[in-house]
Short mmCIF file of C-alpha atoms in Angstrom, two decimals:
data_model
loop_
_atom_site.label_atom_id
_atom_site.label_comp_id
_atom_site.label_asym_id
_atom_site.label_seq_id
_atom_site.Cartn_x
_atom_site.Cartn_y
_atom_site.Cartn_z
CA ALA A 1 -16.10 3.52 21.66
CA GLN A 2 -14.96 1.73 18.39
CA SER A 3 -13.29 -1.29 17.99
CA VAL A 4 -12.38 -2.94 15.15
CA THR A 5 -10.73 -6.44 15.02
CA GLN A 6 -8.95 -8.29 11.21
CA LEU A 7 -8.90 -11.91 12.13
CA ASP A 8 -5.76 -12.51 9.97
CA SER A 9 -2.62 -11.14 10.44
CA GLN A 10 -0.63 -12.55 7.04
CA VAL A 11 -2.67 -14.18 4.69
CA PRO A 12 -0.70 -16.37 1.29
CA VAL A 13 -2.29 -16.49 -1.63
CA PHE A 14 -1.18 -17.60 -5.39
CA GLU A 15 -1.78 -15.52 -8.49
CA GLU A 16 -4.99 -14.73 -10.04
CA ALA A 17 -6.98 -16.42 -7.00
CA PRO A 18 -9.52 -14.85 -5.61
CA VAL A 19 -8.97 -13.43 -1.38
CA GLU A 20 -10.64 -12.09 1.55
CA LEU A 21 -10.03 -10.88 3.67
CA ARG A 22 -11.61 -9.78 7.03
CA CYS A 23 -12.95 -6.19 9.47
CA ASN A 24 -15.13 -6.60 12.57
CA TYR A 25 -16.08 -3.94 14.38
CA SER A 26 -17.62 -2.76 17.15
CA SER A 27 -19.33 0.66 17.61
CA SER A 28 -22.31 2.01 19.89
CA VAL A 29 -23.59 4.60 17.33
CA SER A 30 -23.38 4.56 13.86
CA VAL A 31 -20.23 4.44 11.84
CA TYR A 32 -17.77 4.84 8.23
CA LEU A 33 -15.63 2.41 7.70
CA PHE A 34 -12.38 2.50 5.66
CA TRP A 35 -9.53 0.14 4.03
CA TYR A 36 -6.42 1.65 3.82
CA VAL A 37 -3.00 -0.46 2.13
CA GLN A 38 0.43 0.24 2.55
CA TYR A 39 2.69 -0.85 0.40
CA PRO A 40 6.40 -1.47 1.45
CA ASN A 41 8.44 1.61 2.78
CA GLN A 42 5.58 3.88 1.95
CA GLY A 43 2.54 5.38 3.87
CA LEU A 44 -0.87 4.09 3.78
CA GLN A 45 -3.30 5.05 1.25
CA LEU A 46 -6.89 5.11 1.12
CA LEU A 47 -8.42 1.54 -1.15
CA LEU A 48 -12.11 2.44 -0.11
CA LYS A 49 -14.42 3.49 2.17
CA TYR A 50 -18.35 3.35 3.58
CA LEU A 51 -19.87 6.54 4.16
CA SER A 52 -24.25 5.93 3.33
CA GLY A 53 -25.79 4.23 0.69
CA SER A 54 -25.28 1.46 -1.75
CA THR A 55 -23.45 -2.04 0.87
CA LEU A 56 -20.64 -2.72 -1.39
CA VAL A 57 -18.40 -0.32 -2.05
CA GLU A 58 -15.65 -1.27 -5.60
CA SER A 59 -12.02 0.62 -5.91
CA ILE A 60 -10.84 1.44 -8.91
CA ASN A 61 -8.35 -1.35 -8.97
CA GLY A 62 -10.72 -3.96 -8.06
CA PHE A 63 -11.22 -4.34 -4.65
CA GLU A 64 -14.40 -4.13 -3.35
CA ALA A 65 -16.12 -4.34 0.58
CA GLU A 66 -19.54 -4.87 2.00
CA PHE A 67 -20.91 -3.51 4.67
CA ASN A 68 -22.62 -5.55 7.13
CA LYS A 69 -24.43 -3.91 9.77
CA SER A 70 -25.80 -7.28 10.83
CA GLN A 71 -23.01 -9.00 11.29
CA THR A 72 -20.70 -5.81 11.79
CA SER A 73 -18.26 -6.31 9.03
CA PHE A 74 -17.01 -4.80 6.83
CA HIS A 75 -14.92 -7.95 4.75
CA LEU A 76 -12.46 -6.92 1.22
CA ARG A 77 -12.11 -9.04 -1.76
CA LYS A 78 -10.84 -9.11 -5.10
CA PRO A 79 -12.11 -11.95 -7.47
CA SER A 80 -7.96 -12.43 -8.62
CA VAL A 81 -5.25 -10.90 -7.34
CA HIS A 82 -1.62 -9.89 -8.61
CA ILE A 83 1.99 -9.52 -7.30
CA SER A 84 1.45 -5.89 -7.13
CA ASP A 85 -0.99 -6.59 -5.05
CA THR A 86 1.23 -7.55 -2.18
CA ALA A 87 0.62 -4.83 1.07
CA GLU A 88 -0.49 -4.70 4.50
CA TYR A 89 -4.27 -4.12 4.61
CA PHE A 90 -5.96 -1.16 7.43
CA CYS A 91 -9.73 -2.19 8.34
CA ALA A 92 -10.68 1.69 9.68
CA VAL A 93 -13.78 2.72 11.35
CA SER A 94 -14.83 6.48 12.60
CA ASP A 95 -17.62 7.49 14.23
CA ALA A 96 -20.19 8.82 11.80
CA GLY A 97 -21.14 12.41 13.06
CA GLY A 98 -18.64 12.99 14.78
CA ALA A 99 -14.67 14.11 14.69
CA GLN A 100 -12.50 12.17 12.87
CA LYS A 101 -10.38 10.22 15.15
CA LEU A 102 -10.40 6.68 13.28
CA VAL A 103 -10.07 3.76 14.77
CA PHE A 104 -7.65 0.99 12.62
CA GLY A 105 -7.24 -3.12 12.90
CA GLN A 106 -4.33 -4.70 13.27
CA GLY A 107 -3.26 -5.27 9.42
CA THR A 108 -3.25 -8.09 7.74
CA ARG A 109 -0.34 -8.78 5.55
CA LEU A 110 -1.34 -10.35 2.10
CA THR A 111 1.38 -11.70 -0.14
CA ILE A 112 0.82 -13.40 -2.95
CA ASN A 113 2.80 -16.01 -4.16
CA PRO A 114 3.38 -16.42 -8.08
CA GLU B 1 5.19 18.59 -5.54
CA THR B 2 2.68 17.63 -4.04
CA GLY B 3 0.59 15.51 -1.34
CA VAL B 4 2.07 14.93 1.94
CA THR B 5 6.16 14.81 2.55
CA GLN B 6 7.94 13.44 5.65
CA THR B 7 11.75 14.31 6.19
CA PRO B 8 13.53 13.20 7.77
CA ARG B 9 12.37 8.77 6.21
CA HIS B 10 15.23 7.44 8.75
CA LEU B 11 15.89 8.55 12.23
CA VAL B 12 18.22 7.03 14.63
CA MET B 13 19.13 9.29 18.23
CA GLY B 14 20.07 8.38 21.65
CA MET B 15 17.92 8.85 24.48
CA THR B 16 19.56 12.08 24.83
CA ASN B 17 19.60 13.54 21.66
CA LYS B 18 16.79 16.03 20.30
CA LYS B 19 15.61 16.18 17.34
CA SER B 20 12.16 17.15 15.38
CA LEU B 21 10.66 15.69 12.48
CA LYS B 22 9.08 17.55 9.96
CA CYS B 23 5.55 16.73 7.71
CA GLU B 24 4.24 18.99 4.39
CA GLN B 25 1.08 19.09 3.02
CA HIS B 26 0.44 20.53 -0.49
CA LEU B 27 -3.01 19.31 -0.84
CA GLY B 28 -4.37 22.56 0.47
CA HIS B 29 -6.05 20.67 3.55
CA ASN B 30 -6.85 22.35 7.54
CA ALA B 31 -6.28 19.25 9.18
CA MET B 32 -3.15 17.45 10.44
CA TYR B 33 -2.07 13.73 12.36
CA TRP B 34 0.86 12.42 13.96
CA TYR B 35 0.32 8.71 13.92
CA LYS B 36 3.11 5.80 15.69
CA GLN B 37 3.15 2.75 13.92
CA SER B 38 4.65 0.13 15.88
CA ALA B 39 5.48 -3.69 14.75
CA LYS B 40 2.49 -5.82 15.90
CA LYS B 41 0.17 -2.67 17.31
CA PRO B 42 -2.49 -0.86 15.13
CA LEU B 43 -1.72 3.14 14.33
CA GLU B 44 -1.85 5.24 17.02
CA LEU B 45 -3.07 8.22 16.61
CA MET B 46 -1.18 11.17 18.63
CA PHE B 47 -1.96 14.25 17.77
CA VAL B 48 -4.49 16.15 16.49
CA TYR B 49 -4.45 19.96 14.73
CA SER B 50 -7.47 21.72 12.77
CA LEU B 51 -6.72 24.56 11.11
CA GLU B 52 -3.49 24.63 13.73
CA GLU B 53 -4.72 24.33 16.79
CA ARG B 54 -4.79 21.65 18.58
CA VAL B 55 -7.84 19.61 19.02
CA GLU B 56 -6.93 15.89 20.88
CA ASN B 57 -3.83 14.75 22.16
CA ASN B 58 -3.65 11.28 23.02
CA SER B 59 -1.93 10.82 26.13
CA VAL B 60 1.35 11.35 24.33
CA PRO B 61 3.94 11.82 26.99
CA SER B 62 5.29 15.26 27.04
CA ARG B 63 8.87 13.83 25.47
CA PHE B 64 7.22 14.29 22.01
CA SER B 65 6.25 17.84 21.20
CA PRO B 66 3.97 18.89 18.19
CA GLU B 67 4.41 21.78 16.37
CA CYS B 68 2.18 23.66 13.67
CA PRO B 69 2.90 26.96 12.93
CA ASN B 70 0.50 27.13 10.23
CA SER B 71 -1.87 24.70 8.08
CA SER B 72 0.92 23.56 5.80
CA HIS B 73 3.64 22.05 8.44
CA LEU B 74 3.05 19.96 11.13
CA PHE B 75 6.33 19.20 13.30
CA LEU B 76 7.03 16.57 15.94
CA HIS B 77 10.02 17.18 18.87
CA LEU B 78 11.84 14.11 20.22
CA HIS B 79 13.49 14.77 23.42
CA THR B 80 14.74 11.80 26.10
CA LEU B 81 13.12 9.33 24.15
CA GLN B 82 13.13 6.21 24.85
CA PRO B 83 14.14 2.30 23.03
CA GLU B 84 10.72 1.73 22.98
CA ASP B 85 9.81 5.18 21.60
CA SER B 86 11.34 3.01 18.15
CA ALA B 87 8.32 3.28 15.15
CA LEU B 88 7.59 4.73 12.49
CA TYR B 89 5.71 7.52 12.37
CA LEU B 90 3.62 8.91 10.14
CA CYS B 91 1.72 12.01 9.29
CA ALA B 92 -1.92 12.51 7.56
CA SER B 93 -3.62 15.76 6.46
CA SER B 94 -7.06 16.35 6.14
CA PRO B 95 -9.54 18.27 4.50
CA GLY B 96 -11.57 18.41 8.25
CA THR B 97 -11.99 16.66 11.26
CA GLY B 98 -15.75 15.55 9.79
CA GLY B 99 -15.61 11.47 10.67
CA THR B 100 -15.94 11.28 6.67
CA TRP B 101 -12.59 12.74 5.65
CA ALA B 102 -10.55 9.75 4.18
CA LEU B 103 -6.53 10.25 5.31
CA HIS B 104 -4.29 11.12 2.94
CA PHE B 105 -0.83 9.37 4.67
CA GLY B 106 3.17 10.62 4.09
CA ASN B 107 6.04 7.81 3.86
CA GLY B 108 6.94 7.76 7.60
CA THR B 109 9.86 8.79 9.00
CA ARG B 110 11.78 5.33 10.62
CA LEU B 111 12.68 6.29 13.98
CA THR B 112 15.54 3.70 16.32
CA VAL B 113 16.09 5.38 19.54
CA THR B 114 19.12 3.63 20.99
#
């Protein structure tokens, strides 16, 4: 069975600073990887996903994540954050070739300070 | 209206009450899900429906009873709940149940059991 570990429960950063949210997973099979974002009082929204191909995937709002198979990681990065990026971020993994059964990490709360 | 809509947004109920949560998706998806989001815990998958047939029941207590009358609607019937059932209940949908599909979430129902 898969599992996901988000190493930081909270990450405070200043506006326009870079940020990295860490995610490690464990699985005995090939996986698909996802990052979801949850803004206050809302449900989760897909931010980006890795299915196959290029190990670097990007979102439309400047986030990127890199799949590193040897380190079983899928860290999320942004070179310059904005106040509007304040949210909770969830890493998730599903079994490639299997049924949809996303396993989520515990989430990382990103707080942007002016 | 588009996306995934959940009603009510907030619900307070006593342990002896019976209530229902409603979810409706306008995306033409074939799969629907119930997740439970508790503070400081990963999202917990409760139920999965594919084409109105339940395909996953993640060891959820019988006081939670799902119903999927068609591919656009999903209900969660609640009765004799416990205070530890207080949480945010999230509904989601996806085009299919394969592991590549991202989930589209509603904004959730915040349930408080008194």
